[in-house]
Amino acid sequence: MKQLYFSGDSLGGLPGLVHFGQTGTASSGGVQVMFEAGRPRPGVSLRREGEAFRIHYARPCDAYRGIGLLLAGYETAEQDCAHETLGVMWDLSRNGVLRVEAWQRVLKKLALLGYNSVQLYMEDVYALPDEPFFGYGRGAYSAEELRQIDDFGHQLGIEIIPCIQTLGHLEQALQWPPYSALRDQPAILLVGEEGTKRLIAKMLDHLSACFRTRNIHIGMDEAHGIGQGEYLKKHGLRRSFDILTEHLRLVVELCRERGLKPMMWSDMFFRIGSNRNDYYDLDSVIPDDVKDAIPAEVELVYWDYYHADAGFYHEWIRRHRALGKEPIFAAGAWNWGRFWAFEPRWRESIEAGMKAAREEKLAHAVLTIWGDDGDEYHLKSVLPTVLYFAEWAYAGAPDSGALERLFGVIQEGAPLSYYLQAAKLDQPPASRGLKECTINHSKWILWQDAVLGHLDAHITPDLPEHYRMLADELASAPEDEAVAFAATIARAVAAKAELHMNARAAWRRGDTAELARLHREVLPRCLEAVRTAWEAHRASWHEWRKPFGWEVIEARYATCAARLEALGALLEKCLNETSCSVPEWEFEPQEIEQEISNVYFTYQRAKTPTMIK
């Protein structure tokens, strides 16, 4: 696309234009772009007028979306946005905190797709005054950093919203002695304590001063066991609903005093009403007195990353409305617990969820990007998901050609097809075509203990070849560090799967030739691939994230390499001794999950069968 030129008066209402072109009249070879506000419906109209282009928009985000369409090669377009708010919630608390400079890059990409909201999910990673152990050693944002992110988003018409926790998910802070008196359970604040109230008030005061918005997400999800720890000892047994709504009323009152408009995750109401503690339990019952106790000011965020049937989303939207609330819909990017966003799952769940959200005319839709179990994913792997979600909002069912063209606008490097190919890191042949899979093979095979192999029952003979072919296919991509990273992971997993599949079996049958081949050829190849992936992952991490948290990932690579070296010593011992005893290979690996669609293992489960307490 040629250089874009914008008239000086456009900058008044769209200050973020400075990031996408130049001010003034188009010179030779340039393209003049004119902007017209006042489109009657949310969305954008793009049309050519001679050698210039006009973008007619309703909101600033629609104008930036128009620039994205223009850069993608569109000359005409007419798109209505189905939602008042199109947002992303980005997890910054599960080990990785994005740098301010990285946020500037991310926000520009989001603007070109038409996003107008970003929620910063921060459990403890914002520095609270006089609270040195809040976000301690975790890269917590300073007030100035938060203001910089807010300022940059504001330029681009993107509202930056703090998304925090005021009840559960606070284990990172509550582990430290200064907060011991505020713990109900290890991750849950002690309801009813004056110290708890003071801490939450301090959170709200601080964040109110850092952001323009008066919207705030107060969390309150997954507070499993609320009232069952220290609270039970101090106050006796109370109905969980009553403890939850009592605390909610307190937090909402604190928000009201500061002019803040709160929203919260809705799952705890449905979980407490379920005999199975299941958010999606069709038999869940929420009593009328609990419905009446939910403050009118608080909005409910309905998160659902798991269903492939639009009918379920319709039902759960109806149930939220039965609580007297118009829900905010939150989908999932399926990047958590893996190295690459899992395309089959995000595609089917977003399609079903956003179809229902459009048909139910929900005003607000948010894509959540979680970092559970270490934040290992390559940040750019979520770009296809972010694009797909935006297309559902602006265009309905996404067109593959449009996706390809727009993807070329928001990233530099390999085309979309390679990013979707990289998602095969977690698509072994046996899983193809299955619905509602949660598998993360590339992660658990890489991190599984190289000697014990306690998950080996899930390694099938087709896996080494699958990963070798995938590595070769990804290596053929145009220069792109994200796809190159995926290729290094695939190569390491291919060699490691071969070791797991063959070493124990060769020892049991006394096949020294195979043991020698594994020791001479496969193990060195695996170690080299692991170290290459390690280096690529380190470079990616420091490009996007603060250094805090990298120590967690580096320890995983170091442990993996150390155990591969231990396997090498064991193989050498077996080759040098005529009767080699290997107790680690005498037990029979068992299937942990009966269905391949459920073969999802965390790092802790993969690295060893021993639970460390």
Coordinates of C-alpha atoms in Angstrom, one line a residue:
M1 CA 0.0 0.0 0.0
K2 CA 1.2 3.5 -0.8
Q3 CA 1.9 6.1 1.8
L4 CA -1.3 7.5 3.4
Y5 CA -1.8 11.3 3.9
F6 CA -4.4 12.8 6.2
S7 CA -5.6 16.4 6.4
G8 CA -4.5 18.3 9.5
D9 CA -8.1 18.8 10.8
S10 CA -8.5 15.0 11.0
L11 CA -6.0 14.8 13.8
G12 CA -8.3 16.7 16.1
G13 CA -10.8 13.9 16.5
L14 CA -8.4 11.1 15.5
P15 CA -5.0 11.8 17.1
G16 CA -3.9 8.3 16.5
L17 CA -3.6 8.9 12.8
V18 CA 0.0 10.0 13.4
H19 CA 0.9 6.3 13.7
F20 CA -0.5 5.3 10.3
G21 CA 0.4 8.0 7.8
Q22 CA 1.5 11.6 7.4
T23 CA -0.3 14.9 7.8
G24 CA -0.9 17.0 4.6
T25 CA -1.7 16.6 1.0
A26 CA -0.7 13.5 -0.9
S27 CA 2.5 13.8 -2.8
S28 CA 3.4 11.8 -5.9
G29 CA 2.8 8.2 -5.1
G30 CA 0.8 8.8 -2.0
V31 CA -2.9 8.3 -1.2
Q32 CA -5.1 11.1 0.3
V33 CA -7.5 9.9 2.9
M34 CA -10.5 12.0 4.1
F35 CA -12.6 11.3 7.2
E36 CA -16.2 12.0 7.8
A37 CA -17.8 11.5 11.2
G38 CA -21.5 10.9 11.9
R39 CA -22.2 7.5 10.4
P40 CA -25.6 6.7 11.9
R41 CA -24.8 3.1 12.9
P42 CA -21.6 1.8 14.5
G43 CA -19.3 0.7 11.7
V44 CA -17.4 2.1 8.7
S45 CA -18.0 3.0 5.1
L46 CA -15.1 3.2 2.8
R47 CA -15.3 4.5 -0.8
R48 CA -13.1 5.9 -3.4
E49 CA -13.4 9.4 -4.7
G50 CA -11.1 9.9 -7.7
E51 CA -7.6 9.3 -6.5
A52 CA -8.6 9.8 -2.8
F53 CA -10.6 7.7 -0.3
R54 CA -13.2 8.7 2.2
I55 CA -13.8 6.9 5.5
H56 CA -17.3 7.6 7.0
Y57 CA -17.3 6.4 10.6
A58 CA -19.5 6.4 13.7
R59 CA -16.8 6.0 16.4
P60 CA -13.0 6.6 16.3
C61 CA -12.5 2.8 16.4
D62 CA -14.5 2.6 13.1
A63 CA -12.2 5.2 11.5
Y64 CA -9.1 3.2 12.4
R65 CA -10.8 0.0 11.1
G66 CA -11.3 1.9 7.9
I67 CA -7.5 2.5 7.7
G68 CA -7.0 -1.2 8.2
L69 CA -9.4 -2.0 5.3
L70 CA -7.6 0.5 3.1
L71 CA -4.2 -0.9 3.9
A72 CA -5.6 -4.4 3.2
G73 CA -6.3 -3.2 -0.4
Y74 CA -10.0 -2.5 -0.1
E75 CA -11.4 0.4 -2.2
T76 CA -15.0 0.1 -1.1
A77 CA -16.5 -1.5 2.0
E78 CA -19.6 -1.2 4.1
Q79 CA -19.5 -2.8 7.5
D80 CA -21.8 -2.4 10.5
C81 CA -20.3 -3.4 13.9
A82 CA -22.7 -5.6 15.9
H83 CA -21.4 -4.4 19.3
E84 CA -20.9 -1.1 21.1
T85 CA -17.8 -2.4 22.7
L86 CA -15.4 -4.8 21.0
G87 CA -12.6 -5.6 23.4
V88 CA -9.7 -7.7 24.4
M89 CA -8.8 -8.7 27.9
W90 CA -5.1 -9.5 28.2
D91 CA -3.8 -11.6 31.1
L92 CA -0.7 -10.0 32.6
S93 CA -0.7 -11.9 35.9
R94 CA 0.2 -15.5 35.0
N95 CA 4.0 -14.9 34.8
G96 CA 4.4 -12.4 31.9
V97 CA 3.9 -8.6 32.0
L98 CA 3.9 -6.8 28.6
R99 CA 6.3 -3.9 28.3
V100 CA 4.8 -0.4 27.6
E101 CA 6.5 -0.4 24.2
A102 CA 5.0 -3.8 23.4
W103 CA 1.6 -2.4 24.3
Q104 CA 2.0 0.4 21.8
R105 CA 2.6 -2.2 19.1
V106 CA -0.3 -4.3 20.2
L107 CA -2.7 -1.3 20.5
K108 CA -1.9 -0.2 16.9
K109 CA -2.8 -3.7 15.6
L110 CA -6.0 -3.7 17.6
A111 CA -7.0 -0.3 16.3
L112 CA -6.7 -1.3 12.7
L113 CA -9.2 -4.1 13.4
G114 CA -11.7 -1.8 15.1
Y115 CA -11.3 -2.6 18.7
N116 CA -12.3 0.1 21.2
S117 CA -11.6 -1.6 24.5
V118 CA -8.7 -3.3 26.2
Q119 CA -8.8 -4.7 29.7
L120 CA -5.5 -5.2 31.6
Y121 CA -5.9 -8.3 33.7
M122 CA -3.8 -7.5 36.8
E123 CA -4.1 -9.6 39.9
D124 CA -1.1 -8.1 41.7
V125 CA 1.0 -6.6 38.9
Y126 CA 0.4 -3.0 39.6
A127 CA 2.4 -1.3 42.3
L128 CA 0.3 -0.1 45.2
P129 CA 1.6 2.8 47.4
D130 CA 3.0 1.6 50.7
E131 CA 2.5 -2.1 49.7
P132 CA 6.0 -3.4 48.7
F133 CA 4.8 -7.0 48.7
F134 CA 2.0 -6.4 46.3
G135 CA 3.4 -7.6 42.9
Y136 CA 6.7 -8.3 44.7
G137 CA 9.4 -9.3 42.2
R138 CA 6.8 -9.8 39.4
G139 CA 7.3 -6.7 37.2
A140 CA 4.4 -4.7 38.6
Y141 CA 3.4 -1.7 36.5
S142 CA 4.2 1.7 38.0
A143 CA 1.5 4.4 38.0
E144 CA 3.5 6.2 35.2
E145 CA 3.5 3.0 33.1
L146 CA -0.2 2.6 33.4
R147 CA -0.8 6.2 32.5
Q148 CA 1.4 5.7 29.4
I149 CA -0.6 2.7 28.3
D150 CA -3.8 4.6 28.9
D151 CA -2.6 7.7 27.0
F152 CA -1.6 5.6 24.0
G153 CA -4.9 3.7 23.9
H154 CA -6.8 7.0 24.2
Q155 CA -5.0 8.3 21.1
L156 CA -6.4 5.3 19.2
G157 CA -9.9 5.5 20.5
I158 CA -9.3 2.5 22.8
E159 CA -10.6 2.6 26.3
I160 CA -8.1 1.0 28.7
I161 CA -9.9 -0.7 31.6
P162 CA -8.3 -2.1 34.7
C163 CA -9.4 -5.7 35.3
I164 CA -8.4 -6.7 38.8
Q165 CA -9.3 -9.2 41.6
T166 CA -11.1 -8.2 44.8
L167 CA -11.8 -11.6 46.2
G168 CA -10.1 -14.6 44.7
H169 CA -7.0 -15.2 42.5
L170 CA -4.8 -13.2 44.8
E171 CA -2.4 -16.0 45.9
Q172 CA 0.6 -14.2 44.5
A173 CA 0.1 -11.4 47.0
L174 CA -1.5 -13.4 49.8
Q175 CA 1.6 -15.7 50.0
W176 CA 3.5 -12.9 51.8
P177 CA 3.4 -12.3 55.6
P178 CA 2.0 -8.8 55.5
Y179 CA -1.3 -10.3 54.1
S180 CA -1.5 -13.3 56.3
A181 CA -4.4 -11.8 58.4
L182 CA -6.3 -11.2 55.1
R183 CA -6.4 -14.8 53.9
D184 CA -9.5 -16.9 54.0
Q185 CA -8.0 -19.5 51.6
P186 CA -4.5 -19.3 50.0
A187 CA -5.9 -17.3 47.1
I188 CA -9.1 -15.8 48.6
L189 CA -9.4 -12.6 50.7
L190 CA -11.0 -12.8 54.1
V191 CA -14.5 -11.3 53.8
G192 CA -15.7 -9.0 56.5
E193 CA -12.2 -7.8 57.7
E194 CA -11.5 -4.1 58.0
G195 CA -8.0 -4.8 56.5
T196 CA -9.6 -6.4 53.5
K197 CA -11.8 -3.3 53.0
R198 CA -8.7 -1.0 53.3
L199 CA -6.7 -3.0 50.8
I200 CA -9.5 -2.9 48.2
A201 CA -10.1 0.8 48.8
K202 CA -6.4 1.4 48.1
M203 CA -6.6 -0.6 44.9
L204 CA -9.6 1.4 43.7
D205 CA -8.0 4.8 44.7
H206 CA -4.8 4.0 42.9
L207 CA -6.4 2.7 39.7
S208 CA -8.8 5.6 39.6
A209 CA -5.8 7.9 39.4
C210 CA -4.1 5.9 36.6
F211 CA -6.9 5.6 34.1
R212 CA -9.3 7.9 32.4
T213 CA -12.1 5.4 32.4
R214 CA -14.6 5.0 35.2
N215 CA -15.2 1.4 34.2
I216 CA -13.5 -1.2 36.2
H217 CA -13.6 -5.0 36.3
I218 CA -13.6 -6.3 39.9
G219 CA -13.1 -10.0 39.1
M220 CA -14.5 -12.2 41.8
D221 CA -14.4 -15.4 39.8
E222 CA -13.4 -18.9 40.8
A223 CA -13.3 -18.1 44.5
H224 CA -13.6 -21.8 45.2
G225 CA -14.0 -22.6 48.9
I226 CA -15.0 -19.1 49.9
G227 CA -15.9 -19.0 53.6
Q228 CA -14.4 -22.5 54.2
G229 CA -11.0 -21.5 55.6
E230 CA -10.2 -18.8 58.2
Y231 CA -13.6 -17.3 57.7
L232 CA -15.2 -20.5 58.9
K233 CA -13.1 -20.5 62.0
K234 CA -14.0 -16.9 62.8
H235 CA -17.6 -16.8 61.8
G236 CA -18.9 -20.3 61.6
L237 CA -20.7 -21.9 58.7
R238 CA -22.6 -19.5 56.4
R239 CA -24.2 -20.0 53.0
S240 CA -21.6 -19.2 50.3
F241 CA -24.2 -17.1 48.4
D242 CA -24.5 -14.8 51.4
I243 CA -20.7 -14.4 51.9
L244 CA -20.3 -13.6 48.2
T245 CA -23.1 -11.1 48.0
E246 CA -22.0 -9.4 51.2
H247 CA -18.6 -8.9 49.8
L248 CA -19.9 -7.8 46.5
R249 CA -22.1 -5.1 48.1
L250 CA -19.0 -3.8 49.9
V251 CA -16.9 -3.6 46.8
V252 CA -19.7 -2.0 44.8
E253 CA -20.2 0.6 47.5
L254 CA -16.4 1.4 47.4
C255 CA -16.7 1.8 43.6
R256 CA -19.8 4.0 44.0
E257 CA -17.9 6.3 46.4
R258 CA -15.2 6.8 43.7
G259 CA -17.6 7.2 40.8
L260 CA -16.5 3.8 39.3
K261 CA -18.8 1.5 37.3
P262 CA -18.0 -2.1 38.2
M263 CA -18.3 -5.3 36.2
M264 CA -17.6 -8.9 37.4
W265 CA -17.3 -12.4 36.1
S266 CA -20.6 -14.2 36.7
D267 CA -19.4 -17.8 37.3
M268 CA -19.6 -17.8 41.1
F269 CA -23.4 -17.3 41.1
F270 CA -23.9 -20.3 38.8
R271 CA -21.2 -22.4 40.6
I272 CA -22.6 -22.0 44.1
G273 CA -26.0 -22.9 42.7
S274 CA -24.6 -26.1 41.2
N275 CA -24.2 -29.3 43.2
R276 CA -21.1 -30.0 41.0
N277 CA -19.6 -26.6 41.4
D278 CA -19.9 -26.3 37.6
Y279 CA -20.4 -23.0 35.9
Y280 CA -22.3 -24.6 33.0
D281 CA -24.5 -26.9 35.1
L282 CA -28.0 -26.9 33.5
D283 CA -29.4 -27.9 36.9
S284 CA -27.8 -25.0 38.7
V285 CA -30.4 -23.0 40.8
I286 CA -29.8 -19.4 41.9
P287 CA -32.4 -18.6 44.7
D288 CA -34.5 -15.5 44.2
D289 CA -33.1 -13.8 47.3
V290 CA -29.6 -14.1 45.8
K291 CA -30.8 -12.5 42.5
D292 CA -32.3 -9.7 44.5
A293 CA -29.0 -9.2 46.4
I294 CA -26.9 -8.5 43.3
P295 CA -26.4 -4.8 43.2
A296 CA -28.0 -3.0 40.3
E297 CA -24.8 -1.2 39.4
V298 CA -22.6 -4.2 38.7
E299 CA -22.5 -5.7 35.2
L300 CA -22.0 -9.5 34.7
V301 CA -19.4 -10.9 32.3
Y302 CA -20.4 -14.3 30.9
W303 CA -17.2 -16.1 30.0
D304 CA -17.5 -19.2 27.8
Y305 CA -14.6 -20.7 26.0
Y306 CA -15.8 -24.3 25.8
H307 CA -18.9 -24.8 23.8
A308 CA -19.2 -25.4 20.0
D309 CA -23.0 -25.2 20.0
A310 CA -24.5 -21.8 19.6
G311 CA -27.6 -23.0 21.4
F312 CA -25.8 -23.3 24.7
Y313 CA -24.7 -19.7 24.5
H314 CA -28.3 -18.6 23.8
E315 CA -29.4 -20.5 26.9
W316 CA -26.7 -19.0 29.2
I317 CA -27.4 -15.5 27.9
R318 CA -31.1 -16.1 28.8
R319 CA -30.1 -17.2 32.3
H320 CA -28.0 -14.1 32.8
R321 CA -31.0 -12.0 31.7
A322 CA -33.1 -13.9 34.3
L323 CA -30.7 -12.4 36.9
G324 CA -31.8 -9.0 35.7
K325 CA -28.6 -8.4 33.8
E326 CA -27.7 -7.9 30.1
P327 CA -24.4 -9.9 30.0
I328 CA -21.1 -8.9 28.5
F329 CA -19.9 -11.9 26.4
A330 CA -16.3 -13.1 26.8
A331 CA -14.8 -15.6 24.4
G332 CA -11.4 -17.2 24.7
A333 CA -8.3 -17.2 22.5
W334 CA -7.2 -20.7 23.6
N335 CA -3.6 -19.7 24.0
W336 CA -3.3 -20.8 27.7
G337 CA -1.3 -23.9 28.7
R338 CA 0.5 -24.2 25.4
F339 CA 3.1 -22.6 23.1
W340 CA 0.7 -21.5 20.3
A341 CA -3.0 -20.5 20.3
F342 CA -5.0 -23.6 19.5
E343 CA -6.9 -22.8 16.3
P344 CA -9.5 -25.6 16.1
R345 CA -10.8 -24.7 19.6
W346 CA -10.8 -20.9 19.3
R347 CA -12.4 -21.1 15.8
E348 CA -15.3 -23.3 16.9
S349 CA -16.0 -21.6 20.2
I350 CA -15.8 -18.1 18.8
E351 CA -18.0 -19.0 15.9
A352 CA -20.7 -20.4 18.2
G353 CA -20.4 -17.7 20.9
M354 CA -20.2 -14.7 18.6
K355 CA -23.1 -16.0 16.4
A356 CA -25.2 -16.1 19.5
A357 CA -24.0 -12.7 20.7
R358 CA -24.9 -11.2 17.4
E359 CA -28.4 -12.8 17.3
E360 CA -29.0 -11.8 20.9
K361 CA -27.8 -8.3 20.1
L362 CA -25.4 -8.1 23.1
A363 CA -23.8 -4.7 23.3
H364 CA -20.4 -5.8 24.5
A365 CA -18.1 -8.6 23.4
V366 CA -14.6 -9.3 24.8
L367 CA -11.9 -11.8 23.7
T368 CA -9.9 -13.1 26.7
I369 CA -6.2 -13.9 26.2
W370 CA -5.2 -15.9 29.3
G371 CA -1.7 -17.0 30.2
D372 CA -2.4 -20.0 32.6
D373 CA 0.5 -22.2 33.5
G374 CA 3.4 -19.9 32.8
D375 CA 2.5 -17.6 29.9
E376 CA 4.5 -19.8 27.5
Y377 CA 2.6 -18.9 24.3
H378 CA 4.2 -16.8 21.6
L379 CA 2.4 -13.5 21.7
K380 CA 1.9 -13.2 18.0
S381 CA 0.2 -16.6 17.9
V382 CA -3.0 -15.0 19.1
L383 CA -3.1 -12.5 16.2
P384 CA -5.3 -14.8 14.0
T385 CA -7.7 -15.2 16.9
V386 CA -7.9 -11.4 17.5
L387 CA -8.6 -11.0 13.8
Y388 CA -11.2 -13.7 13.6
F389 CA -13.1 -12.3 16.6
A390 CA -13.1 -8.8 15.1
E391 CA -14.4 -10.1 11.8
W392 CA -17.3 -11.7 13.6
A393 CA -18.2 -8.3 15.0
Y394 CA -17.8 -6.3 11.8
A395 CA -18.6 -8.7 9.0
G396 CA -20.4 -11.7 10.5
A397 CA -19.1 -15.1 9.5
P398 CA -15.5 -14.3 8.4
D399 CA -14.4 -14.7 4.8
S400 CA -11.1 -16.5 4.4
G401 CA -9.9 -14.0 1.7
A402 CA -10.7 -11.1 4.0
L403 CA -8.8 -12.7 6.9
E404 CA -5.7 -13.2 4.7
R405 CA -5.7 -9.6 3.6
L406 CA -6.3 -8.1 7.0
F407 CA -3.7 -10.4 8.6
G408 CA -1.1 -8.9 6.3
V409 CA -1.9 -5.5 7.8
I410 CA -1.5 -6.4 11.5
Q411 CA 1.7 -8.4 11.3
E412 CA 5.0 -8.4 9.4
G413 CA 6.3 -11.7 8.1
A414 CA 4.6 -15.0 7.2
P415 CA 1.0 -15.1 5.8
L416 CA -1.9 -16.3 7.8
S417 CA -1.7 -19.9 6.5
Y418 CA 1.6 -20.4 8.3
Y419 CA 0.2 -19.2 11.6
L420 CA -2.7 -21.6 11.2
Q421 CA -0.3 -24.4 10.3
A422 CA 1.7 -23.6 13.4
A423 CA -1.4 -24.4 15.5
K424 CA -0.8 -28.1 14.5
L425 CA 1.7 -28.2 17.3
D426 CA -1.3 -29.5 19.3
Q427 CA -3.1 -31.3 16.5
P428 CA -1.8 -34.9 16.3
P429 CA -3.3 -36.9 13.5
A430 CA -5.6 -38.8 15.9
S431 CA -7.3 -35.6 17.0
R432 CA -8.2 -34.3 13.5
G433 CA -11.9 -33.5 13.2
L434 CA -12.7 -33.9 16.9
K435 CA -14.9 -31.3 18.5
E436 CA -14.2 -29.6 21.8
C437 CA -10.6 -30.8 22.1
T438 CA -8.4 -29.4 24.9
I439 CA -5.2 -31.2 24.0
N440 CA -1.7 -29.6 24.3
H441 CA 0.6 -32.4 23.1
S442 CA 3.6 -30.1 22.2
K443 CA 3.8 -28.8 25.7
W444 CA 3.5 -32.0 27.8
I445 CA 5.8 -34.0 25.4
L446 CA 8.5 -31.4 25.7
W447 CA 8.3 -31.0 29.4
Q448 CA 7.7 -34.6 30.4
D449 CA 10.5 -36.1 32.4
A450 CA 12.9 -37.7 29.8
V451 CA 13.7 -40.7 32.0
L452 CA 10.5 -41.5 33.8
G453 CA 8.2 -41.1 30.8
H454 CA 5.1 -41.4 33.0
L455 CA 2.9 -40.0 30.2
D456 CA 4.3 -42.3 27.5
A457 CA 1.1 -44.2 27.2
H458 CA -0.2 -41.1 25.3
I459 CA 2.6 -41.0 22.8
T460 CA 1.6 -42.8 19.6
P461 CA 3.9 -44.0 16.8
D462 CA 2.7 -41.3 14.4
L463 CA 3.9 -38.4 16.5
P464 CA 7.6 -38.2 15.7
E465 CA 6.8 -38.0 11.9
H466 CA 4.0 -35.6 12.5
Y467 CA 6.3 -33.1 14.3
R468 CA 9.2 -33.6 11.9
M469 CA 7.0 -32.8 8.9
L470 CA 5.5 -29.8 10.7
A471 CA 8.9 -28.5 11.5
D472 CA 10.0 -28.7 7.9
E473 CA 6.8 -27.1 6.7
L474 CA 7.1 -24.2 9.1
A475 CA 10.8 -23.8 8.3
S476 CA 9.8 -23.0 4.7
A477 CA 7.8 -19.9 5.7
P478 CA 9.0 -16.4 4.8
E479 CA 11.1 -14.9 7.5
D480 CA 9.0 -14.7 10.7
E481 CA 10.4 -15.2 14.2
A482 CA 7.1 -16.4 15.5
V483 CA 6.7 -19.2 13.0
A484 CA 10.4 -20.0 13.3
F485 CA 9.8 -20.4 17.1
A486 CA 7.0 -22.8 16.4
A487 CA 9.3 -24.8 14.1
T488 CA 11.9 -25.1 16.8
I489 CA 9.3 -26.4 19.2
A490 CA 8.1 -28.9 16.6
R491 CA 11.6 -30.2 16.0
A492 CA 12.3 -30.6 19.7
V493 CA 9.0 -32.5 20.2
A494 CA 9.7 -34.8 17.3
A495 CA 13.0 -36.0 18.7
K496 CA 11.7 -36.2 22.2
A497 CA 8.6 -38.2 21.2
E498 CA 11.0 -40.6 19.5
L499 CA 13.1 -41.0 22.6
H500 CA 10.0 -41.6 24.8
M501 CA 8.5 -44.1 22.4
N502 CA 11.6 -46.2 21.9
A503 CA 14.1 -46.0 24.9
R504 CA 12.1 -48.0 27.4
A505 CA 10.9 -50.5 24.8
A506 CA 14.5 -51.1 23.5
W507 CA 15.8 -51.6 27.1
R508 CA 13.1 -54.1 27.9
R509 CA 13.9 -56.2 24.8
G510 CA 17.6 -55.9 25.2
D511 CA 18.0 -54.1 21.9
T512 CA 21.5 -52.5 22.2
A513 CA 21.6 -51.5 18.6
E514 CA 18.5 -49.3 19.1
L515 CA 19.8 -48.0 22.4
A516 CA 23.0 -47.0 20.6
R517 CA 21.1 -45.3 17.8
L518 CA 19.1 -43.3 20.3
H519 CA 22.2 -42.3 22.2
R520 CA 24.2 -41.4 19.1
E521 CA 21.6 -39.8 16.8
V522 CA 18.3 -38.9 18.4
L523 CA 19.4 -37.6 21.8
P524 CA 22.0 -35.1 20.5
R525 CA 19.4 -33.9 17.9
C526 CA 16.9 -33.5 20.7
L527 CA 19.2 -31.6 23.0
E528 CA 20.2 -29.3 20.1
A529 CA 16.6 -28.6 19.3
V530 CA 15.7 -27.9 22.9
R531 CA 18.5 -25.4 23.2
T532 CA 17.5 -23.8 19.9
A533 CA 13.9 -23.5 21.2
W534 CA 15.2 -22.1 24.5
E535 CA 17.1 -19.4 22.7
A536 CA 14.2 -18.5 20.4
H537 CA 11.8 -18.4 23.4
R538 CA 14.2 -16.2 25.3
A539 CA 14.4 -13.7 22.4
S540 CA 10.6 -13.6 22.0
W541 CA 10.0 -13.2 25.7
H542 CA 12.3 -10.2 26.0
E543 CA 10.8 -8.6 22.8
W544 CA 7.3 -8.4 24.3
R545 CA 7.5 -8.9 28.1
K546 CA 9.3 -7.6 31.1
P547 CA 12.2 -9.9 32.3
F548 CA 10.2 -10.9 35.4
G549 CA 8.7 -14.4 34.9
W550 CA 11.3 -15.5 32.3
E551 CA 13.1 -17.3 35.2
V552 CA 10.1 -19.7 35.4
I553 CA 10.3 -20.6 31.7
E554 CA 14.1 -20.8 31.7
A555 CA 14.0 -23.2 34.7
R556 CA 11.7 -25.4 32.6
Y557 CA 14.1 -25.5 29.7
A558 CA 17.0 -26.1 32.0
T559 CA 15.2 -29.0 33.7
C560 CA 14.3 -30.5 30.4
A561 CA 17.9 -30.3 29.2
A562 CA 19.3 -31.7 32.4
R563 CA 16.9 -34.7 32.3
L564 CA 17.8 -35.3 28.7
E565 CA 21.5 -35.4 29.8
A566 CA 20.5 -37.8 32.5
L567 CA 18.8 -40.0 29.9
G568 CA 22.1 -39.9 27.9
A569 CA 24.0 -41.1 31.0
L570 CA 21.5 -43.9 31.5
L571 CA 21.7 -45.0 27.8
E572 CA 25.5 -45.0 28.0
K573 CA 25.3 -47.1 31.2
C574 CA 23.0 -49.6 29.4
L575 CA 25.4 -49.8 26.5
N576 CA 28.4 -50.4 28.8
E577 CA 26.9 -53.0 31.2
T578 CA 25.7 -56.4 30.1
S579 CA 23.0 -56.5 32.7
C580 CA 21.8 -52.9 33.3
S581 CA 19.1 -52.3 36.0
V582 CA 16.8 -49.3 35.3
P583 CA 14.2 -49.1 38.0
E584 CA 12.6 -46.0 36.3
W585 CA 11.7 -48.2 33.3
E586 CA 10.3 -51.1 35.2
F587 CA 6.9 -49.6 35.9
E588 CA 4.2 -49.5 33.2
P589 CA 3.1 -46.1 32.0
Q590 CA -0.7 -45.8 32.3
E591 CA -3.2 -43.8 30.4
I592 CA -4.1 -40.8 32.5
E593 CA -7.1 -39.8 30.2
Q594 CA -9.2 -42.2 28.3
E595 CA -10.2 -39.9 25.5
I596 CA -7.6 -38.2 23.3
S597 CA -9.7 -35.0 23.3
N598 CA -8.9 -34.6 27.1
V599 CA -5.1 -35.2 26.9
Y600 CA -4.2 -31.8 28.4
F601 CA -1.4 -31.7 31.1
T602 CA 0.0 -28.8 33.0
Y603 CA 3.8 -28.4 33.5
Q604 CA 3.6 -29.8 37.0
R605 CA 1.8 -32.9 35.8
A606 CA 4.2 -33.4 32.9
K607 CA 7.5 -32.9 34.6
T608 CA 7.0 -35.6 37.2
P609 CA 4.4 -37.9 38.7
T610 CA 5.4 -36.6 42.2
M611 CA 3.3 -33.9 43.7
I612 CA 5.6 -31.4 45.6
K613 CA 4.2 -29.9 48.7

